[in-house]
Coordinates of C-alpha atoms and ligand atoms in Angstrom, one line a residue:
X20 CA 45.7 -1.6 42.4
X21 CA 42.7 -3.0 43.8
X22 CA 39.7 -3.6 41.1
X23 CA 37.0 -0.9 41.3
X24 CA 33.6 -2.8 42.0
X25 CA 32.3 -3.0 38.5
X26 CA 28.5 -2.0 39.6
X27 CA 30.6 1.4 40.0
X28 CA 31.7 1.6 36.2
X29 CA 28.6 1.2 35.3
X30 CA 28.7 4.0 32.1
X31 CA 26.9 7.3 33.1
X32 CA 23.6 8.2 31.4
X33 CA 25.3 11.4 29.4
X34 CA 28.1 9.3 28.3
X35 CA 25.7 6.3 26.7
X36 CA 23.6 9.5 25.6
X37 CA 26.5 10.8 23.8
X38 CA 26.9 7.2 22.4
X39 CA 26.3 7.5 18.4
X40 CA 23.8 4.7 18.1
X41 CA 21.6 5.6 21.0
X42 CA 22.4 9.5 20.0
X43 CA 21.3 8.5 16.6
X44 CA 17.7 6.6 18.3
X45 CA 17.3 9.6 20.6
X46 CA 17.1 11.9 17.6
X47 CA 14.4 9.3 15.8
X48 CA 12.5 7.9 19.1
X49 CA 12.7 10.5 21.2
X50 CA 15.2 11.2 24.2
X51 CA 13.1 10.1 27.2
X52 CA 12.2 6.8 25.6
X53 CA 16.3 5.8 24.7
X54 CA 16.9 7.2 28.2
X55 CA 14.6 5.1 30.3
X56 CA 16.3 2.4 27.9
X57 CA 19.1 3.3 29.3
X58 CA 18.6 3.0 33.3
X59 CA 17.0 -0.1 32.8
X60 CA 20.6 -1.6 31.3
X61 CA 22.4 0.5 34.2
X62 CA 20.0 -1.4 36.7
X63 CA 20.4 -4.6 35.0
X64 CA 24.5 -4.3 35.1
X65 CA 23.7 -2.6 39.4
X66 CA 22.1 -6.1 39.7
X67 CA 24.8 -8.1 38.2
X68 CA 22.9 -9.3 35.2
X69 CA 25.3 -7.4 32.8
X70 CA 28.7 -6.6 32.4
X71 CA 29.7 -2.6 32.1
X72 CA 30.5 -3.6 28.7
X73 CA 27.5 -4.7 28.1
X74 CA 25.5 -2.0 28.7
X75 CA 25.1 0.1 25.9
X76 CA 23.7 -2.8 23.6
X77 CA 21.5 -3.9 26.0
X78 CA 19.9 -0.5 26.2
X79 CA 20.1 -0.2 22.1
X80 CA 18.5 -3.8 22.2
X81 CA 16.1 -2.7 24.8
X82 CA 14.0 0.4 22.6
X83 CA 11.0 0.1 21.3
X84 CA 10.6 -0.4 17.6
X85 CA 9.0 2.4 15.6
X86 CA 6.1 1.4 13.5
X87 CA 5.7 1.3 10.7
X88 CA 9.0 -0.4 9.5
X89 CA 10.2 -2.1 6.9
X90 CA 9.0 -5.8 6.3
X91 CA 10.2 -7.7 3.5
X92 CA 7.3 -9.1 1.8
X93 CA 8.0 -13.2 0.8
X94 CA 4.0 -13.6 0.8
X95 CA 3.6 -13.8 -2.7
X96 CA 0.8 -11.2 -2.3
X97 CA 1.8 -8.6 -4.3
X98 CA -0.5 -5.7 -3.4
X99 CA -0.9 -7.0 0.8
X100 CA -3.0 -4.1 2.3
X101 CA -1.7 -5.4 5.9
X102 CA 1.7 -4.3 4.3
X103 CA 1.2 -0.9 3.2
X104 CA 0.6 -2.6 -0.6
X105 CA 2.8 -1.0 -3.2
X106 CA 6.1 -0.2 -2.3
X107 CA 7.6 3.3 -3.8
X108 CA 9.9 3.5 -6.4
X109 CA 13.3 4.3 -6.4
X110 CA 12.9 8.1 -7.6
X111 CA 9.6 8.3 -5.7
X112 CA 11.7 7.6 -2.5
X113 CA 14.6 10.0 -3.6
X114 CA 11.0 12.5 -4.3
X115 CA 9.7 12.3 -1.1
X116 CA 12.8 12.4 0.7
X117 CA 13.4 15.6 -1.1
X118 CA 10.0 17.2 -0.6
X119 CA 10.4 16.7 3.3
X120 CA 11.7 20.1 3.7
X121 CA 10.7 23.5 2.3
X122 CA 9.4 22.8 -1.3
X123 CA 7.7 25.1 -3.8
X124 CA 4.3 22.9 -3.9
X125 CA 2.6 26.0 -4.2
X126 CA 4.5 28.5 -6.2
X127 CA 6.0 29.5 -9.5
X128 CA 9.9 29.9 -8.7
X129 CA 9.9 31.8 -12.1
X130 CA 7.3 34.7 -11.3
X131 CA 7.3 34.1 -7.5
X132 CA 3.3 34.0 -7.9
X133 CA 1.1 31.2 -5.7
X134 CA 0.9 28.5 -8.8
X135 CA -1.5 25.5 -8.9
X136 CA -1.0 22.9 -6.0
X137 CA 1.0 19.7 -6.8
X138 CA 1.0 20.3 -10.9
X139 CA 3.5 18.3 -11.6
X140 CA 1.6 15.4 -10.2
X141 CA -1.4 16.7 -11.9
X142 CA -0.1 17.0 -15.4
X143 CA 1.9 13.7 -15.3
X144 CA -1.8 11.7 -14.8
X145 CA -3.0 13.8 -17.1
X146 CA -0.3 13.4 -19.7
X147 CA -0.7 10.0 -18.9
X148 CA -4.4 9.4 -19.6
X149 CA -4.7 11.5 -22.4
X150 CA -8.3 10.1 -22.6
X151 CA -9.1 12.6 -19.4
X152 CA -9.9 15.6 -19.8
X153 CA -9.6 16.4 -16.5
X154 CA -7.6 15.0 -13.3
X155 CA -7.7 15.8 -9.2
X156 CA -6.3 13.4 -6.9
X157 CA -7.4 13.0 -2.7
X158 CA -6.2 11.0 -0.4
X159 CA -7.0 7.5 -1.5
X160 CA -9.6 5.9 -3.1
X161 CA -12.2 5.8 -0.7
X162 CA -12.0 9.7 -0.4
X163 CA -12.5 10.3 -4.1
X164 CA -15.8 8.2 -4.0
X165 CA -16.6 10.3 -0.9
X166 CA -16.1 13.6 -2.3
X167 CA -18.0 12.5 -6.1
X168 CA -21.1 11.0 -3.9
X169 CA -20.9 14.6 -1.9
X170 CA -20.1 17.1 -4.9
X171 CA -22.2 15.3 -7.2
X172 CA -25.2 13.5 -5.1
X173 CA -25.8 15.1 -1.8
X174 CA -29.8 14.7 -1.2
X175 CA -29.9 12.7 -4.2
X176 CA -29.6 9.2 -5.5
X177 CA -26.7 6.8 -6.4
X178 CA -27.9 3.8 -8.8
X179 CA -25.6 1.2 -8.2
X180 CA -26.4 -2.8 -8.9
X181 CA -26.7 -4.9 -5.8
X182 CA -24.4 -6.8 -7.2
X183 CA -21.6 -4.1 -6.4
X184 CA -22.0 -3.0 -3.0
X185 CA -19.0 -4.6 -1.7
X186 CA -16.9 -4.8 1.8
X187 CA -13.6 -2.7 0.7
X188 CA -11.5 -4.6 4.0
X189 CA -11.5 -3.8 7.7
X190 CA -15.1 -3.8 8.2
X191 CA -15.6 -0.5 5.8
X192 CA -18.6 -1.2 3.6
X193 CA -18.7 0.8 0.1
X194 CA -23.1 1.7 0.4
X195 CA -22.0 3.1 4.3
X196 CA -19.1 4.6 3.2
X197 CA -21.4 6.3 0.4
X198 CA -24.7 7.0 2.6
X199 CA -22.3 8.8 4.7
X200 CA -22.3 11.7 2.6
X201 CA -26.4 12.2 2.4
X202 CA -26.6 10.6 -1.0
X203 CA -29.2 7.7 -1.1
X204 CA -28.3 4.3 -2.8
X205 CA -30.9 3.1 -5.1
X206 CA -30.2 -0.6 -5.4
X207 CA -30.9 -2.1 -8.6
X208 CA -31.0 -5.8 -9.7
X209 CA -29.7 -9.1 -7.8
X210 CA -26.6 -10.2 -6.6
X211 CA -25.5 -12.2 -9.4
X212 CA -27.8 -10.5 -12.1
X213 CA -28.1 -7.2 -13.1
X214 CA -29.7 -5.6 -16.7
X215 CA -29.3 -2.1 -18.5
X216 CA -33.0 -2.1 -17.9
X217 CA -32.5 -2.5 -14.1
X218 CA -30.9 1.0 -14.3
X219 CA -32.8 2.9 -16.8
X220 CA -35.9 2.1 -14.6
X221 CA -34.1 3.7 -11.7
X222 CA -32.6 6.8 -13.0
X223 CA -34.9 9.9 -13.4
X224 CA -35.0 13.4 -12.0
X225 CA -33.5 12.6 -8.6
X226 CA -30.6 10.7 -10.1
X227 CA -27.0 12.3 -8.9
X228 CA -25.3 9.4 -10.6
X229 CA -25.0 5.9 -12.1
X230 CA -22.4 4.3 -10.1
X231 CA -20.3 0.9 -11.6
X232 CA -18.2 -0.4 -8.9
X233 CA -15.7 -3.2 -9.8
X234 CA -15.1 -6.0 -7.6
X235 CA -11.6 -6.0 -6.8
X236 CA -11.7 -8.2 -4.3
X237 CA -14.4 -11.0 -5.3
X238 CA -15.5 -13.1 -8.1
X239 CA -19.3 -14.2 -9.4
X240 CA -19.2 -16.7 -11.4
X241 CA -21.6 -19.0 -12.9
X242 CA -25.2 -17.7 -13.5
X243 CA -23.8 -13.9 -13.9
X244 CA -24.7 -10.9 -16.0
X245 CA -23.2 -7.2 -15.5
X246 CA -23.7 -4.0 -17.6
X247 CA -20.5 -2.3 -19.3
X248 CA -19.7 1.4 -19.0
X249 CA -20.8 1.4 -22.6
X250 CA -24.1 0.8 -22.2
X251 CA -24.3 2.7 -19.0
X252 CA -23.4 5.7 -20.6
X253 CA -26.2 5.7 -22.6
X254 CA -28.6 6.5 -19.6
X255 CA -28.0 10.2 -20.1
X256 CA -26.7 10.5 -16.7
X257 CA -23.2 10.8 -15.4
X258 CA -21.4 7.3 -14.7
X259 CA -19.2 7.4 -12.1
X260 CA -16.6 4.0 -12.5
X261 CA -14.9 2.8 -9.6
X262 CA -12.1 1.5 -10.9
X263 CA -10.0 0.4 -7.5
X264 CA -6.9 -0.9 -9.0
X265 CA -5.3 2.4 -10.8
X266 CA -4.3 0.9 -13.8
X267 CA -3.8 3.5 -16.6
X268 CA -3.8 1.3 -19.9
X269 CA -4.4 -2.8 -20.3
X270 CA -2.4 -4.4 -19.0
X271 CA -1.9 -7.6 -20.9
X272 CA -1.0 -10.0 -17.7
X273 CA -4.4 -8.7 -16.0
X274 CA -6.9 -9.0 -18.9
X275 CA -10.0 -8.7 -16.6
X276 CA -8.7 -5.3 -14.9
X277 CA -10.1 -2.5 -15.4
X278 CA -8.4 0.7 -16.5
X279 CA -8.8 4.1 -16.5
X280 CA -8.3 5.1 -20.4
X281 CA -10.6 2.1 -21.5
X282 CA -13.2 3.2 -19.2
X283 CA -13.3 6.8 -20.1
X284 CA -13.5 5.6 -23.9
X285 CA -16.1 3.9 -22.9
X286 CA -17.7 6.7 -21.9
X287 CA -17.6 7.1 -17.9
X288 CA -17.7 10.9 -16.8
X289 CA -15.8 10.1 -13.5
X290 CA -13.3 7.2 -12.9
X291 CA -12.0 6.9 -9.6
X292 CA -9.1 4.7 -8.3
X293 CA -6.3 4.1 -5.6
X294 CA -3.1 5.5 -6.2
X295 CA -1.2 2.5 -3.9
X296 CA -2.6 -0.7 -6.0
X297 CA -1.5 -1.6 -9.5
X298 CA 0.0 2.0 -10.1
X299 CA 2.1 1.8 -7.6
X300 CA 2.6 4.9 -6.4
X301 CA 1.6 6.0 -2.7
X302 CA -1.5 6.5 -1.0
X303 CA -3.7 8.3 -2.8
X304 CA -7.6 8.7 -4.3
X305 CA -7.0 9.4 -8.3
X306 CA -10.1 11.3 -10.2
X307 CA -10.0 11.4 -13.8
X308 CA -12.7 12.4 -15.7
X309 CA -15.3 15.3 -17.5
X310 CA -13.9 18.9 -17.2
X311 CA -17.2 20.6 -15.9
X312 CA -17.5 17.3 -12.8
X313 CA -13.9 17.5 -11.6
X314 CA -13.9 21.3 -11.1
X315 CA -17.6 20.9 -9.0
X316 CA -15.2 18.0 -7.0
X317 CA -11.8 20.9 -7.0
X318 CA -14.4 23.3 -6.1
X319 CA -16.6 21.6 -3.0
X320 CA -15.5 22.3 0.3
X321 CA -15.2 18.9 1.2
X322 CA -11.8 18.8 -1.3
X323 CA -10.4 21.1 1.4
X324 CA -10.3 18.6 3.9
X325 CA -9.1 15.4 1.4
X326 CA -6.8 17.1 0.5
X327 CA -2.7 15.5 -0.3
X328 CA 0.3 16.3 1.4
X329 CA 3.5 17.4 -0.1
X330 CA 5.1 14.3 0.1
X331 CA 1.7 12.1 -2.0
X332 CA 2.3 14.6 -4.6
X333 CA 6.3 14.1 -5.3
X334 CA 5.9 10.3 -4.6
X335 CA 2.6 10.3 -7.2
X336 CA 4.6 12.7 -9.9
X337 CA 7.7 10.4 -9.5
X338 CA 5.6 7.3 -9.6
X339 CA 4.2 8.6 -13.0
X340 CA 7.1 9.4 -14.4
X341 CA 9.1 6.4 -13.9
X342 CA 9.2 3.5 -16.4
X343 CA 8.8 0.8 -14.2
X344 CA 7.9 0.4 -10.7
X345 CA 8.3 -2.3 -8.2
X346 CA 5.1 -3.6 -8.3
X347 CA 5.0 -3.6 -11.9
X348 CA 8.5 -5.8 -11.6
X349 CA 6.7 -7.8 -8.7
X350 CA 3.7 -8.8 -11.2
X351 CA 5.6 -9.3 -14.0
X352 CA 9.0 -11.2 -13.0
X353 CA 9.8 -14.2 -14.8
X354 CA 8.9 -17.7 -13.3
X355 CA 12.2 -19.2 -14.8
X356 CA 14.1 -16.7 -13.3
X357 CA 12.5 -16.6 -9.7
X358 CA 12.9 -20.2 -9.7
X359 CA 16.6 -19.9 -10.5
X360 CA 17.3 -17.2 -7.9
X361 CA 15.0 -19.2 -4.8
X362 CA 17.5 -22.0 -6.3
X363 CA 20.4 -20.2 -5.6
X364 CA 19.0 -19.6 -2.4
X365 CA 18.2 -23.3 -1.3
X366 CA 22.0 -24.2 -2.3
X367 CA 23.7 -21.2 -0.1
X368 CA 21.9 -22.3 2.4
X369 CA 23.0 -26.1 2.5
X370 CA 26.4 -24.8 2.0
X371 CA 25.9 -23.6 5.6
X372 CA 23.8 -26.6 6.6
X373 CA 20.2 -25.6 6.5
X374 CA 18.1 -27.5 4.6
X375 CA 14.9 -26.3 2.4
X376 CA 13.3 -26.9 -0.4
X377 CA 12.1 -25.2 -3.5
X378 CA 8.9 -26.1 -4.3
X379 CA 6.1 -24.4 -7.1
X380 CA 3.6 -21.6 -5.8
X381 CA 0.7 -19.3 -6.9
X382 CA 1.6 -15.8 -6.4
X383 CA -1.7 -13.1 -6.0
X384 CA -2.3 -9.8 -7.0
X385 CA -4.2 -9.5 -3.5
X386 CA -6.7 -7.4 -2.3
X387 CA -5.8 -4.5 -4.7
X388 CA -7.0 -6.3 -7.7
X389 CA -7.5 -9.4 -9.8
X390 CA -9.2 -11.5 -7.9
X391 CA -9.0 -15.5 -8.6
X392 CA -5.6 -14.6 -10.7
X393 CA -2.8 -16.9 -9.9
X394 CA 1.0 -16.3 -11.0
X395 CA 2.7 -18.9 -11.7
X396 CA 5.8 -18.7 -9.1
X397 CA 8.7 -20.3 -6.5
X398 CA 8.7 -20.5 -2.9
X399 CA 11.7 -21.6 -0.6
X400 CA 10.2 -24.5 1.6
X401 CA 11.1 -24.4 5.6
X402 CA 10.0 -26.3 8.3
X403 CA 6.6 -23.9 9.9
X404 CA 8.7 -22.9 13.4
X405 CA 11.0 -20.7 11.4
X406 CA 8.1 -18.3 10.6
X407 CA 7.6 -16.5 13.8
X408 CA 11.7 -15.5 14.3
X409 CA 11.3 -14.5 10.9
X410 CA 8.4 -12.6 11.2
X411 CA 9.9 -10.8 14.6
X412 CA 13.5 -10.4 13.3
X413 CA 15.5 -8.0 11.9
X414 CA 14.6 -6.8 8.9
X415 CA 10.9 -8.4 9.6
X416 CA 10.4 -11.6 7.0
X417 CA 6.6 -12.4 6.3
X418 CA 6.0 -15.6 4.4
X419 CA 3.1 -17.8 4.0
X420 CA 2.6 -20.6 6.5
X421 CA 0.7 -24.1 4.3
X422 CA 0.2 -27.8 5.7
X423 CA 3.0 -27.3 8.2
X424 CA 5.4 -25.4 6.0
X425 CA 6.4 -21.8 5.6
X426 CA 6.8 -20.8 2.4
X427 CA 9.1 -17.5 1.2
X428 CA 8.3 -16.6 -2.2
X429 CA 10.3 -14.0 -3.6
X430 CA 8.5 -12.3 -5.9
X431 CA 7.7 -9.6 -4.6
X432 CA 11.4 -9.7 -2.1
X433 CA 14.3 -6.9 -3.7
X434 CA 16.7 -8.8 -5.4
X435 CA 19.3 -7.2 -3.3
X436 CA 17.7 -8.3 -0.1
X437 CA 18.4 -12.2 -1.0
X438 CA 21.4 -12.1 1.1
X439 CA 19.7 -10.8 4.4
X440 CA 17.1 -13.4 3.8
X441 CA 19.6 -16.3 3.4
X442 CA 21.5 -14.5 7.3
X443 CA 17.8 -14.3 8.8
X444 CA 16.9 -17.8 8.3
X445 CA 20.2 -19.1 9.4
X446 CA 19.7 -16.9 12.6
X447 CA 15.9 -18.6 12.7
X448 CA 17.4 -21.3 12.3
X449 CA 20.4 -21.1 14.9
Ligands
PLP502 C1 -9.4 -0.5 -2.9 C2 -10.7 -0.1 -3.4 C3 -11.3 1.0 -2.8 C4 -10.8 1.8 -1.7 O1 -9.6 2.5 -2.1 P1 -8.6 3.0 -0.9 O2 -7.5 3.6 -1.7 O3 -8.2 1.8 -0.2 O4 -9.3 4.0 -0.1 C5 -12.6 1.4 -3.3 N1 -13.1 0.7 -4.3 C6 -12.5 -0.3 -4.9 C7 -13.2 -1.0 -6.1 C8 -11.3 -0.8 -4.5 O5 -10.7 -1.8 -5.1

């Protein structure tokens, strides 16, 4: 029998649409995106370019990749903002995943009444910071300084030291972000200096709050002074302390963080803090603070419209009741044992004749916290042209590109992901 001309068995749009792969991206991507995938491989195999055969991978190879995806992180920045910082835990995936559908955010299965909106969330920060009297949580950290300058200093004043009006990333300026909301800043002392007396000249009747804003992001040294909480409080107005980082307690390994218990004990009516940084937990704006202030922040219209979703809430309750979470692990893992593992690494990959190195690096916290704090940690050394099919492969490798070299340190990489990092760079390699 004579051979059929194969532009003629080229497969037919409902049959690769039936496909289960391209089925499966239809149902994720959207039908007419996989479809016009699709006739560009049938007019690539009309023109002769591809086989019949060929077609359907071509079109699967062909769709655009959704955004955001999953990166694995081999910065060594632990908390890297451009990365969606703290990655969930376990049981705050399996949460969130569970919370997609119906849930009973809002109501008492028991009575079948309406019941407080995302309580569990609620009572695990409060149970948590037992130092709070009171807890409400927005949509990051950012919102909760919004809605405590609106609820609590609309057409007044904010005292805050000059010396803490910082840049938060991505152009977004902490005194805009707060003049935004009517309040006026009163600036008080210098950049590097500021007294107790700087403030207490400052506050009087037009006084919404004392504001202490830590900078996560930057260091002063040298010629510096600040004022503690402690002495704040003793202005007789409210302190509101922007914590950034969302630690808790101390944490030992980060002895210049702030936290939220120590900074209520001190005696701050209003911390505020991002639920994605050293908690981590997802996006979210944590307030913890004076009974009587929190309900004027539940209360404001304004809360409406910060307001979490669903899905915050289970991520945030599992997040808080876990024992551990990945960025905790990520912060905390043993240099002896990272070294060993990048080791193990190095020699699986000369066993398929790729040479690297494993050479000493300084982990960060990043922009979420702990500025000028180094971790001691490992990197695997490669030559600098495997970083961009790294970067653009599948899964997505970032690493950190120094004098010529990329460097992939895996502290903050899943243990389990070591051998899809070893296939990667053999592909960037190949
Ligand atoms: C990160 C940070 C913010 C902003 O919090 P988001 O959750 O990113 O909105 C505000 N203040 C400080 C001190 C921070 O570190």
């Amino acid at each position: 029998m004579r051979d059929v001309d194969p532009r003629r068995r080229v497969p037919r749009t409902d049959a690769l649409l039936a496909d289960p792969a391209l089925a499966a991206a239809a149902g994720t991507l959207g039908r007419d995106r996989v479809k016009a995938a699709i006739v560009r491989a049938q007019r690539r195999a009309r023109a002769g370019e591809l086989t019949p055969e060929q077609v359907r991978d071509a079109a699967l190879a062909d769709l655009p990749a959704p955004t955001p995806r999953a990166v694995l992180n081999a910065t060594g920045v632990v908390l890297h903002t451009n990365l969606g910082r703290a990655p969930l835990a376990a049981a705050a995936v399996d949460a969130l995943v569970a919370a997609a559908g119906h849930t009973d955010v809002e109501l008492d299965l028991r009575t079948g009444r309406r019941a407080r909106r995302g309580r569990d969330a609620l009572d695990a920060l409060a149970a948590a910071v037992p130092d709070a009297p009171a807890v409400h949580v927005v949509n990051n950290g950012a919102a909760a300084l919004v809605l405590a300058a609106t609820a609590l200093a609309a057409d007044r004043e904010i005292v805050v030291s000059r010396g803490e009006l910082v840049e938060i990333g991505d152009g977004f300026r902490l005194p805009d972000l707060l003049e935004s909301t009517g309040a006026r800043l009163r600036e008080v002392g210098t950049t590097n200096r500021t007294a107790l007396a700087d403030y207490a000249a400052a506050v009087g009747p037009r006084t919404g709050f004392v504001l202490k804003v830590h900078p996560s992001n930057f260091r002063v040294t040298g010629f510096t002074s600040t004022v503690p909480v402690a002495d704040l409080a003793t202005l007789g107005v409210p302190v509101v302390a922007d914590i950034g980082s969302g630690l808790l307690a101390p944490d030992p390994l980060l002895p210049d963080e702030p936290d939220a218990a120590t900074t209520l004990r001190a005696g701050a009516h209003l911390v505020t803090a991002s639920g994605d940084k050293l908690l981590g937990g997802p996006q979210a704006g944590l307030l913890l603070g004076a009974a009587d202030l929190v309900e004027r922040l539940r209360r404001h219209p304004l809360a409406r419209a910060l307001r979490v979703d669903k899905l915050t809430l289970a991520a945030l309750a599992a997040t808080l009741h876990a024992s551990t979470t990945p960025t905790r692990e990520a912060l905390h893992a043993d240099p002896g044992a990272l070294r060993a593992r990048t080791e193990r690494l190095r020699d699986r990959l000369g066993e398929d004749g790729c040479k690297a190195e494993v050479v000493p690096s300084a982990a960060v916290v990043g922009g979420g916290g702990a500025p000028g704090v180094e971790l001691d940690s490992w990197a695997l050394s490669l030559p600098e042209r495997y970083a961009e099919p790294l970067r653009t492969g599948a899964p997505p490798i970032l690493g950190r590109v120094l004098h010529g070299r990329l460097l992939l340190d895996l502290r903050c990489v899943p243990a389990d992901a070591d051998p899809d990092v070893r296939a990667a760079i053999l592909r960037a390699g190949a």
